[in-house]
């Protein structure tokens, strides 16, 4: 036996699985027969593999001697293992192990689970589907459920009459049987168990689109197939773009993109059989905002990128999950950027990176990669530090090395390790080999320590001095020795566009020769660090913001706000900087500014709110006046997006009455089907109606949710139920998370309720009272998410109560996220405490 209880012994290992699965959608039971081709490496009499919550009825082996014997099975619930003990020692060599088992199609959104929806006739229909990452394949069939045990899979499904069956491979055979059809799918390439998928249900599929020989389809519940066009377009683009980027053909025979009514994650990269929540796949391009379309394009590209990076080349163990996800995130933006360059997807990714840097500026942040012993240890990895920070660090490396050289390294890595398993360092080694740069030592400094630096810049014409220390919102004098290898791209504003010099800051500080000030040390904006310019350099830099590109301006605003929030700069610096944004038309730069506006709105004393709102109107009114209500033919996509954000801000924090009235009138038009409204205005209109709404609007929202014709429309209303400024309505919303609201959406709604501007405390009281029920109902992986709203509960009593409660009610699956949210709550609370007097004076009526 192996010493590590989480790793299976390697005395017997799998080579091929033949799975025959017979689900019964009425009783929600299934039978599964697994015929395994295994290699017996040593003469043993026991075979140990993973299984949990399934009843194993028999296990029979025929070893290389030809002898066949039955084993006795024992299950270890805690380790999720089964041990088969045979009377006679097995001969080494190839053996065939046949295991028969039964199980339940559960309602836990993992393993083999059921998703339900109500059809047009008001009947509830069931879809049986799978979600196996990270370690839930063992809930459906006995297996070697570790990513390194790759094998091929030949799957057969018993599909009842009138239903559709889908799995990783294309259908190769259909055999009629009583009440249905045995459908056999093509054998997969060697892959890990977490990528296996099979689905049976009343699904419809679009006609296959031929993408250079790969049949591409979308599957969904009947009636929604009209929303598949955009997904097919994105999918075809991604397949071609990625095959070319990686210089390796798509590794499976076909690709199905499947929308499911109940899904715990955004999507799952099962080889050739990618599953999605409906909002991430089905969309009406004429009735959705740019942001909603971008999300669909992102998620599809992300999952298809995994077909190579994750499925073809896979991490050895769960510590590598971060690289899998970070790279797919990097690739999704690269691919979406090529799909619609006018979206400027890399510019808008700066906002997502900004969200990660907020968590990463905490004492309770974590290294991107850390040691993972049990698979549960890796559950904390599915967060912004993996996806957004990880993706941003890869973007930083790409920008520093140059896109071509970076890609050469990626191609080398995939070619070298295809069908295999890797450690993170294998990627750095390949890029290092392709470029001759010290990639491994640079990346180790970003991956194995938490946090990120602030680079202070001093000096001027001729030479600048740069120095690094860790950036932290809450000061800690003990942390002085963190060091990063920081790739700097330095440019003088007098340099021609695109010109910069590279420098690697490895010490505490260093000097860099520059031609003339002002200078930018994070040229192009892709360094994952904050920058603190000396007052002289800062003044020079902001003298003419048009000389900076959009991400550089984003960083200037975001870094200034971060310094204010950390108490490292006076709040006046933020006010002075945003006052210079009158000509700013990039929505991401405004996102950074509105981050500050939204927190201040909450912390300004109620008597001063009118003056604060008036300041918001002065700040944003001229911007909105210049973009106007109407979309101008041929205007840039970014301007269209900006219109929505500025409108939303004016109608809420700005309390702009004329805007609120017009927004409500336009919304009424939409509801009555009177006049078309530009889809990019819709999210803002719904936000404003909720902000100013009462009981009547609340009822209307429910009506819209129940009759929504697209998944986006449904969540647009659903997620804003929690923002109505009324305690009674808020409690009704919370209660609906125990009833009508699908568990996959419950966490978002509860998080929104905790952040409610008038009744957040009541939401907390409700949650603490219903704690056990809520945690049982909401999937484990969303426990951290549902608490996100606590960062807005900044009064001293709430800070104390929430911390005390969570101390006695720990959430094992969200331990790190809980600590981070509590610290963010303290960061906001100390900002409020520190700036209360300044804000009161500034906004005195
Ligand atoms: Zn992913």
Short mmCIF file of N, CA, C and O in Angstrom, two decimals, residues 140-261:
data_model
loop_
_atom_site.label_atom_id
_atom_site.label_comp_id
_atom_site.label_asym_id
_atom_site.label_seq_id
_atom_site.Cartn_x
_atom_site.Cartn_y
_atom_site.Cartn_z
N UNK A 140 -19.78 7.77 -10.35
CA UNK A 140 -20.55 7.18 -11.45
C UNK A 140 -20.03 5.80 -11.86
O UNK A 140 -20.80 4.96 -12.29
N UNK A 141 -18.73 5.59 -11.74
CA UNK A 141 -18.18 4.26 -12.08
C UNK A 141 -16.85 4.10 -11.34
O UNK A 141 -16.15 5.08 -11.09
N UNK A 142 -16.50 2.84 -11.00
CA UNK A 142 -15.24 2.63 -10.29
C UNK A 142 -14.09 2.96 -11.24
O UNK A 142 -14.11 2.55 -12.41
N UNK A 143 -13.10 3.69 -10.76
CA UNK A 143 -12.03 4.11 -11.68
C UNK A 143 -10.78 4.54 -10.92
O UNK A 143 -10.82 4.74 -9.71
N UNK A 144 -9.71 4.69 -11.64
CA UNK A 144 -8.48 5.28 -11.11
C UNK A 144 -8.64 6.79 -11.31
O UNK A 144 -8.28 7.33 -12.35
N UNK A 145 -9.19 7.43 -10.29
CA UNK A 145 -9.70 8.80 -10.47
C UNK A 145 -8.64 9.86 -10.11
O UNK A 145 -8.87 10.73 -9.28
N UNK A 146 -7.48 9.73 -10.71
CA UNK A 146 -6.41 10.72 -10.54
C UNK A 146 -5.99 11.12 -11.95
O UNK A 146 -5.94 10.25 -12.85
N UNK A 147 -5.66 12.41 -12.15
CA UNK A 147 -5.42 12.86 -13.53
C UNK A 147 -4.29 12.12 -14.24
O UNK A 147 -4.28 12.03 -15.47
N UNK A 148 -3.36 11.58 -13.47
CA UNK A 148 -2.21 10.96 -14.13
C UNK A 148 -2.53 9.58 -14.71
O UNK A 148 -1.81 9.10 -15.58
N UNK A 149 -3.60 8.94 -14.24
CA UNK A 149 -3.96 7.62 -14.78
C UNK A 149 -4.77 7.78 -16.06
O UNK A 149 -5.98 7.58 -16.08
N UNK A 150 -4.10 8.17 -17.12
CA UNK A 150 -4.82 8.36 -18.38
C UNK A 150 -5.15 7.00 -19.02
O UNK A 150 -4.39 6.05 -18.88
N UNK A 151 -6.28 6.96 -19.71
CA UNK A 151 -6.70 5.74 -20.39
C UNK A 151 -7.64 6.13 -21.52
O UNK A 151 -8.05 7.29 -21.62
N UNK A 152 -7.96 5.17 -22.36
CA UNK A 152 -8.97 5.40 -23.40
C UNK A 152 -10.33 4.96 -22.88
O UNK A 152 -10.41 4.09 -22.01
N UNK A 153 -11.39 5.56 -23.41
CA UNK A 153 -12.75 5.26 -22.94
C UNK A 153 -13.66 4.94 -24.11
O UNK A 153 -13.76 5.72 -25.05
N UNK A 154 -14.31 3.77 -24.03
CA UNK A 154 -15.33 3.40 -25.02
C UNK A 154 -16.65 3.35 -24.25
O UNK A 154 -16.81 2.52 -23.35
N UNK A 155 -17.57 4.25 -24.57
CA UNK A 155 -18.77 4.43 -23.74
C UNK A 155 -20.01 4.02 -24.52
O UNK A 155 -20.15 4.35 -25.70
N UNK A 156 -20.91 3.28 -23.84
CA UNK A 156 -22.23 2.98 -24.40
C UNK A 156 -23.29 3.46 -23.42
O UNK A 156 -23.12 3.32 -22.22
N UNK A 157 -24.36 4.01 -23.97
CA UNK A 157 -25.43 4.54 -23.12
C UNK A 157 -26.75 3.93 -23.54
O UNK A 157 -27.03 3.85 -24.74
N UNK A 158 -27.55 3.54 -22.57
CA UNK A 158 -28.91 3.11 -22.89
C UNK A 158 -29.78 4.37 -22.92
O UNK A 158 -30.00 5.01 -21.88
N UNK A 159 -30.25 4.74 -24.11
CA UNK A 159 -31.01 5.98 -24.27
C UNK A 159 -32.48 5.64 -24.46
O UNK A 159 -32.86 5.03 -25.46
N UNK A 160 -33.33 5.99 -23.48
CA UNK A 160 -34.75 5.69 -23.62
C UNK A 160 -35.34 6.36 -24.86
O UNK A 160 -34.84 7.39 -25.32
N UNK A 161 -36.42 5.77 -25.36
CA UNK A 161 -37.03 6.25 -26.59
C UNK A 161 -37.38 7.74 -26.51
O UNK A 161 -37.88 8.22 -25.50
N UNK A 162 -37.10 8.45 -27.57
CA UNK A 162 -37.46 9.86 -27.64
C UNK A 162 -36.43 10.80 -27.01
O UNK A 162 -36.58 12.01 -27.08
N UNK A 163 -35.39 10.24 -26.39
CA UNK A 163 -34.38 11.08 -25.76
C UNK A 163 -33.09 11.06 -26.58
O UNK A 163 -32.92 10.26 -27.50
N UNK A 164 -32.17 11.96 -26.21
CA UNK A 164 -30.90 12.07 -26.92
C UNK A 164 -29.77 11.66 -25.97
O UNK A 164 -29.82 11.99 -24.78
N UNK A 165 -28.79 10.95 -26.50
CA UNK A 165 -27.61 10.60 -25.71
C UNK A 165 -26.37 11.23 -26.33
O UNK A 165 -26.21 11.21 -27.55
N UNK A 166 -25.51 11.82 -25.50
CA UNK A 166 -24.28 12.46 -25.99
C UNK A 166 -23.14 12.05 -25.06
O UNK A 166 -23.33 11.93 -23.85
N UNK A 167 -21.97 11.84 -25.66
CA UNK A 167 -20.79 11.55 -24.84
C UNK A 167 -19.56 12.14 -25.53
O UNK A 167 -19.70 12.92 -26.46
N UNK A 168 -18.35 11.75 -25.07
CA UNK A 168 -17.14 12.37 -25.59
C UNK A 168 -16.91 12.09 -27.08
O UNK A 168 -16.45 12.96 -27.82
N UNK A 169 -17.22 10.86 -27.52
CA UNK A 169 -16.97 10.49 -28.90
C UNK A 169 -18.22 10.62 -29.75
O UNK A 169 -19.33 10.78 -29.24
N UNK A 170 -18.05 10.51 -31.06
CA UNK A 170 -19.20 10.52 -31.98
C UNK A 170 -19.93 9.19 -31.87
O UNK A 170 -19.34 8.18 -31.49
N UNK A 171 -21.20 9.18 -32.22
CA UNK A 171 -21.98 7.93 -32.22
C UNK A 171 -21.44 7.02 -33.32
O UNK A 171 -21.30 7.43 -34.47
N UNK A 172 -21.11 5.77 -32.94
CA UNK A 172 -20.66 4.84 -33.99
C UNK A 172 -21.62 3.68 -34.20
O UNK A 172 -21.58 3.00 -35.21
N UNK A 173 -22.50 3.44 -33.22
CA UNK A 173 -23.44 2.34 -33.39
C UNK A 173 -24.69 2.58 -32.56
O UNK A 173 -24.61 3.11 -31.44
N UNK A 174 -25.86 2.22 -33.12
CA UNK A 174 -27.10 2.28 -32.36
C UNK A 174 -27.79 0.93 -32.47
O UNK A 174 -27.93 0.39 -33.57
N UNK A 175 -28.18 0.36 -31.34
CA UNK A 175 -28.77 -0.97 -31.34
C UNK A 175 -30.09 -0.88 -30.57
O UNK A 175 -30.09 -0.52 -29.38
N UNK A 176 -31.19 -1.19 -31.25
CA UNK A 176 -32.50 -1.08 -30.60
C UNK A 176 -32.63 -2.11 -29.49
O UNK A 176 -32.15 -3.24 -29.61
N UNK A 177 -33.23 -1.70 -28.40
CA UNK A 177 -33.49 -2.62 -27.30
C UNK A 177 -34.84 -2.24 -26.73
O UNK A 177 -35.44 -1.25 -27.15
N UNK A 178 -35.30 -2.99 -25.77
CA UNK A 178 -36.63 -2.73 -25.24
C UNK A 178 -36.72 -1.32 -24.64
O UNK A 178 -35.94 -0.97 -23.76
N UNK A 179 -37.62 -0.51 -25.14
CA UNK A 179 -37.85 0.83 -24.59
C UNK A 179 -36.81 1.86 -24.99
O UNK A 179 -36.83 2.98 -24.50
N UNK A 180 -35.89 1.51 -25.88
CA UNK A 180 -34.89 2.52 -26.24
C UNK A 180 -33.82 1.98 -27.14
O UNK A 180 -34.06 1.10 -27.98
N UNK A 181 -32.62 2.50 -26.97
CA UNK A 181 -31.54 2.22 -27.91
C UNK A 181 -30.23 2.19 -27.13
O UNK A 181 -29.97 3.07 -26.30
N UNK A 182 -29.42 1.16 -27.39
CA UNK A 182 -28.04 1.21 -26.86
C UNK A 182 -27.21 2.00 -27.86
O UNK A 182 -27.08 1.61 -29.01
N UNK A 183 -26.67 3.11 -27.43
CA UNK A 183 -25.87 3.96 -28.31
C UNK A 183 -24.40 3.81 -27.91
O UNK A 183 -24.05 3.96 -26.74
N UNK A 184 -23.57 3.50 -28.89
CA UNK A 184 -22.13 3.34 -28.60
C UNK A 184 -21.37 4.50 -29.24
O UNK A 184 -21.63 4.88 -30.38
N UNK A 185 -20.44 5.05 -28.45
CA UNK A 185 -19.69 6.22 -28.91
C UNK A 185 -18.25 5.81 -29.23
O UNK A 185 -17.70 4.87 -28.64
N UNK A 186 -17.65 6.57 -30.11
CA UNK A 186 -16.27 6.34 -30.54
C UNK A 186 -15.31 6.39 -29.34
O UNK A 186 -15.51 7.17 -28.41
N UNK A 187 -14.30 5.55 -29.39
CA UNK A 187 -13.30 5.51 -28.30
C UNK A 187 -12.50 6.81 -28.27
O UNK A 187 -12.14 7.35 -29.32
N UNK A 188 -12.25 7.31 -27.07
CA UNK A 188 -11.53 8.58 -26.92
C UNK A 188 -10.03 8.38 -27.05
O UNK A 188 -9.55 7.25 -27.03
N UNK A 189 -9.28 9.49 -27.11
CA UNK A 189 -7.83 9.42 -26.95
C UNK A 189 -7.53 9.08 -25.49
O UNK A 189 -8.45 9.08 -24.65
N UNK A 190 -6.29 8.82 -25.14
CA UNK A 190 -5.98 8.61 -23.72
C UNK A 190 -6.22 9.93 -23.00
O UNK A 190 -5.81 11.00 -23.46
N UNK A 191 -6.94 9.85 -21.89
CA UNK A 191 -7.25 11.07 -21.14
C UNK A 191 -7.57 10.72 -19.69
O UNK A 191 -7.71 9.55 -19.32
N UNK A 192 -7.72 11.77 -18.87
CA UNK A 192 -7.98 11.58 -17.44
C UNK A 192 -9.48 11.35 -17.21
O UNK A 192 -10.32 11.82 -17.98
N UNK A 193 -9.80 10.67 -16.10
CA UNK A 193 -11.21 10.36 -15.79
C UNK A 193 -12.08 11.60 -15.62
O UNK A 193 -13.27 11.57 -15.91
N UNK A 194 -11.48 12.73 -15.15
CA UNK A 194 -12.31 13.90 -14.88
C UNK A 194 -12.89 14.53 -16.15
O UNK A 194 -13.75 15.39 -16.09
N UNK A 195 -12.40 14.05 -17.32
CA UNK A 195 -12.87 14.60 -18.60
C UNK A 195 -13.94 13.76 -19.27
O UNK A 195 -14.43 14.09 -20.34
N UNK A 196 -14.32 12.64 -18.63
CA UNK A 196 -15.37 11.78 -19.18
C UNK A 196 -16.72 12.47 -18.99
O UNK A 196 -16.95 13.15 -17.98
N UNK A 197 -17.62 12.32 -19.96
CA UNK A 197 -18.97 12.89 -19.82
C UNK A 197 -19.97 12.03 -20.56
O UNK A 197 -19.66 11.46 -21.60
N UNK A 198 -21.18 11.91 -19.99
CA UNK A 198 -22.30 11.32 -20.73
C UNK A 198 -23.59 11.96 -20.26
O UNK A 198 -23.74 12.32 -19.09
N UNK A 199 -24.48 12.17 -21.22
CA UNK A 199 -25.70 12.93 -20.97
C UNK A 199 -26.85 12.23 -21.67
O UNK A 199 -26.72 11.83 -22.83
N UNK A 200 -27.96 12.08 -20.95
CA UNK A 200 -29.17 11.52 -21.56
C UNK A 200 -30.33 12.42 -21.20
O UNK A 200 -30.52 12.75 -20.02
N UNK A 201 -31.10 12.84 -22.19
CA UNK A 201 -32.24 13.68 -21.86
C UNK A 201 -32.96 14.17 -23.08
O UNK A 201 -32.56 13.89 -24.22
N UNK A 202 -34.04 14.93 -22.86
CA UNK A 202 -34.82 15.46 -23.98
C UNK A 202 -34.12 16.67 -24.58
O UNK A 202 -34.61 17.80 -24.48
N UNK A 203 -32.95 16.45 -25.18
CA UNK A 203 -32.19 17.56 -25.75
C UNK A 203 -32.34 17.56 -27.26
O UNK A 203 -32.52 16.51 -27.88
N UNK A 204 -32.26 18.75 -27.83
CA UNK A 204 -32.21 18.84 -29.29
C UNK A 204 -30.81 19.30 -29.69
O UNK A 204 -30.13 19.98 -28.92
N UNK A 205 -30.38 18.91 -30.88
CA UNK A 205 -29.05 19.34 -31.34
C UNK A 205 -29.20 20.08 -32.67
O UNK A 205 -30.10 19.79 -33.46
N UNK A 206 -28.32 21.05 -32.88
CA UNK A 206 -28.33 21.75 -34.16
C UNK A 206 -27.67 20.85 -35.21
O UNK A 206 -26.94 19.93 -34.86
N UNK A 207 -27.90 21.13 -36.48
CA UNK A 207 -27.19 20.40 -37.52
C UNK A 207 -25.70 20.67 -37.38
O UNK A 207 -25.31 21.79 -37.08
N UNK A 208 -24.88 19.64 -37.60
CA UNK A 208 -23.44 19.87 -37.44
C UNK A 208 -22.89 20.87 -38.46
O UNK A 208 -23.28 20.86 -39.63
N UNK A 209 -22.00 21.73 -37.99
CA UNK A 209 -21.26 22.63 -38.87
C UNK A 209 -19.91 21.98 -39.09
O UNK A 209 -19.28 21.53 -38.13
N UNK A 210 -19.46 21.91 -40.33
CA UNK A 210 -18.17 21.28 -40.60
C UNK A 210 -17.05 22.31 -40.47
O UNK A 210 -16.95 23.23 -41.27
N UNK A 211 -16.23 22.18 -39.43
CA UNK A 211 -15.12 23.13 -39.23
C UNK A 211 -13.82 22.42 -39.60
O UNK A 211 -13.23 21.73 -38.77
N UNK A 212 -13.41 22.54 -40.83
CA UNK A 212 -12.21 21.87 -41.32
C UNK A 212 -12.20 20.39 -40.93
O UNK A 212 -11.19 19.88 -40.44
N UNK A 213 -13.33 19.73 -41.09
CA UNK A 213 -13.40 18.29 -40.81
C UNK A 213 -13.91 17.95 -39.43
O UNK A 213 -14.15 16.78 -39.13
N UNK A 214 -14.07 18.94 -38.55
CA UNK A 214 -14.60 18.66 -37.21
C UNK A 214 -16.08 19.04 -37.17
O UNK A 214 -16.42 20.21 -37.36
N UNK A 215 -16.98 18.07 -36.92
CA UNK A 215 -18.40 18.43 -36.81
C UNK A 215 -18.66 19.14 -35.48
O UNK A 215 -18.33 18.62 -34.42
N UNK A 216 -19.25 20.32 -35.57
CA UNK A 216 -19.52 21.14 -34.38
C UNK A 216 -21.03 21.31 -34.24
O UNK A 216 -21.71 21.70 -35.19
N UNK A 217 -21.55 21.02 -33.02
CA UNK A 217 -23.00 21.18 -32.78
C UNK A 217 -23.24 21.86 -31.45
O UNK A 217 -22.36 21.86 -30.57
N UNK A 218 -24.44 22.40 -31.30
CA UNK A 218 -24.90 22.87 -29.99
C UNK A 218 -26.08 22.01 -29.60
O UNK A 218 -26.92 21.68 -30.44
N UNK A 219 -26.15 21.61 -28.33
CA UNK A 219 -27.31 20.86 -27.82
C UNK A 219 -27.93 21.67 -26.69
O UNK A 219 -27.23 22.31 -25.91
N UNK A 220 -29.27 21.64 -26.62
CA UNK A 220 -29.97 22.39 -25.57
C UNK A 220 -31.38 21.83 -25.40
O UNK A 220 -31.77 20.92 -26.14
N UNK A 221 -32.13 22.39 -24.48
CA UNK A 221 -33.51 21.92 -24.31
C UNK A 221 -34.34 22.44 -25.48
O UNK A 221 -34.01 23.48 -26.06
N UNK A 222 -35.39 21.72 -25.85
CA UNK A 222 -36.17 22.12 -27.03
C UNK A 222 -36.70 23.54 -26.88
O UNK A 222 -37.09 23.96 -25.78
N UNK A 223 -36.68 24.29 -27.96
CA UNK A 223 -37.20 25.65 -27.95
C UNK A 223 -36.10 26.69 -27.85
O UNK A 223 -36.32 27.86 -28.10
N UNK A 224 -34.91 26.27 -27.46
CA UNK A 224 -33.83 27.24 -27.30
C UNK A 224 -32.79 27.17 -28.42
O UNK A 224 -31.81 27.90 -28.40
N UNK A 225 -33.03 26.24 -29.39
CA UNK A 225 -32.02 26.06 -30.43
C UNK A 225 -31.82 27.32 -31.28
O UNK A 225 -30.77 27.50 -31.90
N UNK A 226 -32.81 28.21 -31.26
CA UNK A 226 -32.67 29.47 -32.00
C UNK A 226 -31.62 30.39 -31.39
O UNK A 226 -31.23 31.38 -31.99
N UNK A 227 -31.15 30.06 -30.18
CA UNK A 227 -30.15 30.90 -29.51
C UNK A 227 -28.74 30.34 -29.68
O UNK A 227 -27.82 30.73 -28.97
N UNK A 228 -28.56 29.40 -30.63
CA UNK A 228 -27.28 28.70 -30.75
C UNK A 228 -26.34 29.31 -31.80
O UNK A 228 -25.17 28.98 -31.85
N UNK A 229 -26.85 30.22 -32.63
CA UNK A 229 -26.07 30.72 -33.76
C UNK A 229 -24.75 31.37 -33.36
O UNK A 229 -23.71 31.10 -33.97
N UNK A 230 -24.81 32.20 -32.35
CA UNK A 230 -23.59 32.91 -31.94
C UNK A 230 -22.55 31.91 -31.42
O UNK A 230 -21.36 32.00 -31.75
N UNK A 231 -23.00 30.93 -30.64
CA UNK A 231 -22.09 29.92 -30.09
C UNK A 231 -21.41 29.14 -31.22
O UNK A 231 -20.21 28.84 -31.15
N UNK A 232 -22.17 28.81 -32.26
CA UNK A 232 -21.57 28.07 -33.38
C UNK A 232 -20.52 28.92 -34.09
O UNK A 232 -19.46 28.44 -34.48
N UNK A 233 -20.80 30.21 -34.21
CA UNK A 233 -19.84 31.10 -34.86
C UNK A 233 -18.55 31.20 -34.03
O UNK A 233 -17.44 31.10 -34.55
N UNK A 234 -18.73 31.41 -32.72
CA UNK A 234 -17.56 31.51 -31.83
C UNK A 234 -16.80 30.18 -31.82
O UNK A 234 -15.57 30.15 -31.90
N UNK A 235 -17.55 29.08 -31.73
CA UNK A 235 -16.92 27.77 -31.65
C UNK A 235 -16.08 27.47 -32.90
O UNK A 235 -14.95 26.99 -32.80
N UNK A 236 -16.63 27.78 -34.07
CA UNK A 236 -15.89 27.54 -35.32
C UNK A 236 -14.63 28.40 -35.36
O UNK A 236 -13.54 27.93 -35.72
N UNK A 237 -14.78 29.66 -34.95
CA UNK A 237 -13.60 30.53 -34.93
C UNK A 237 -12.54 29.99 -33.98
O UNK A 237 -11.35 29.91 -34.31
N UNK A 238 -12.97 29.59 -32.78
CA UNK A 238 -12.01 29.12 -31.77
C UNK A 238 -11.30 27.85 -32.23
O UNK A 238 -10.09 27.71 -32.05
N UNK A 239 -12.05 26.92 -32.84
CA UNK A 239 -11.41 25.68 -33.31
C UNK A 239 -10.29 25.98 -34.30
O UNK A 239 -9.20 25.43 -34.21
N UNK A 240 -10.57 26.87 -35.24
CA UNK A 240 -9.56 27.19 -36.26
C UNK A 240 -8.40 27.99 -35.66
O UNK A 240 -7.24 27.69 -35.88
N UNK A 241 -8.76 29.00 -34.87
CA UNK A 241 -7.74 29.88 -34.30
C UNK A 241 -6.78 29.08 -33.42
O UNK A 241 -5.56 29.24 -33.48
N UNK A 242 -7.34 28.19 -32.59
CA UNK A 242 -6.50 27.49 -31.62
C UNK A 242 -5.66 26.40 -32.28
O UNK A 242 -4.50 26.20 -31.90
N UNK A 243 -6.22 25.70 -33.28
CA UNK A 243 -5.43 24.68 -33.99
C UNK A 243 -4.21 25.35 -34.62
O UNK A 243 -3.10 24.79 -34.62
N UNK A 244 -4.40 26.55 -35.13
CA UNK A 244 -3.30 27.29 -35.74
C UNK A 244 -2.33 27.81 -34.67
O UNK A 244 -1.12 27.69 -34.79
N UNK A 245 -2.87 28.34 -33.58
CA UNK A 245 -2.01 28.89 -32.52
C UNK A 245 -1.10 27.80 -31.95
O UNK A 245 0.09 28.00 -31.76
N UNK A 246 -1.72 26.63 -31.66
CA UNK A 246 -0.95 25.54 -31.04
C UNK A 246 -0.18 24.73 -32.07
O UNK A 246 0.69 23.94 -31.73
N UNK A 247 -0.58 24.86 -33.35
CA UNK A 247 0.04 24.09 -34.42
C UNK A 247 -0.14 22.58 -34.21
O UNK A 247 0.74 21.77 -34.51
N UNK A 248 -1.30 22.21 -33.66
CA UNK A 248 -1.66 20.80 -33.46
C UNK A 248 -3.15 20.70 -33.80
O UNK A 248 -3.92 21.54 -33.34
N UNK A 249 -3.56 19.70 -34.60
CA UNK A 249 -4.99 19.60 -34.91
C UNK A 249 -5.83 19.38 -33.66
O UNK A 249 -5.34 18.85 -32.65
N UNK A 250 -7.10 19.75 -33.73
CA UNK A 250 -8.04 19.51 -32.63
C UNK A 250 -7.99 18.04 -32.23
O UNK A 250 -8.09 17.16 -33.09
N UNK A 251 -7.82 17.74 -30.93
CA UNK A 251 -7.51 16.35 -30.55
C UNK A 251 -8.70 15.39 -30.42
O UNK A 251 -8.50 14.25 -30.01
N UNK A 252 -9.93 15.79 -30.75
CA UNK A 252 -11.04 14.83 -30.68
C UNK A 252 -11.75 14.78 -32.04
O UNK A 252 -11.47 15.57 -32.93
N UNK A 253 -12.67 13.84 -32.18
CA UNK A 253 -13.30 13.61 -33.48
C UNK A 253 -14.44 14.57 -33.78
O UNK A 253 -14.77 14.81 -34.93
N UNK A 254 -15.08 15.08 -32.74
CA UNK A 254 -16.22 15.99 -32.94
C UNK A 254 -16.28 16.93 -31.73
O UNK A 254 -15.59 16.72 -30.74
N UNK A 255 -17.11 17.96 -31.84
CA UNK A 255 -17.26 18.84 -30.68
C UNK A 255 -18.73 19.19 -30.50
O UNK A 255 -19.36 19.76 -31.38
N UNK A 256 -19.26 18.82 -29.33
CA UNK A 256 -20.61 19.24 -28.95
C UNK A 256 -20.53 20.23 -27.80
O UNK A 256 -19.77 20.02 -26.84
N UNK A 257 -21.30 21.30 -27.91
CA UNK A 257 -21.40 22.31 -26.85
C UNK A 257 -22.81 22.18 -26.28
O UNK A 257 -23.78 22.37 -27.01
N UNK A 258 -22.92 21.84 -25.00
CA UNK A 258 -24.22 21.45 -24.45
C UNK A 258 -24.66 22.39 -23.34
O UNK A 258 -23.93 22.56 -22.34
N UNK A 259 -25.82 23.00 -23.50
CA UNK A 259 -26.34 23.92 -22.48
C UNK A 259 -27.25 23.15 -21.53
O UNK A 259 -28.16 22.46 -21.96
N UNK A 260 -27.00 23.28 -20.22
CA UNK A 260 -27.78 22.56 -19.22
C UNK A 260 -28.48 23.54 -18.28
O UNK A 260 -27.88 24.52 -17.85
N UNK A 261 -29.74 23.27 -17.95
CA UNK A 261 -30.46 24.19 -17.07
C UNK A 261 -29.86 24.27 -15.66
O UNK A 261 -29.98 25.29 -15.01
#
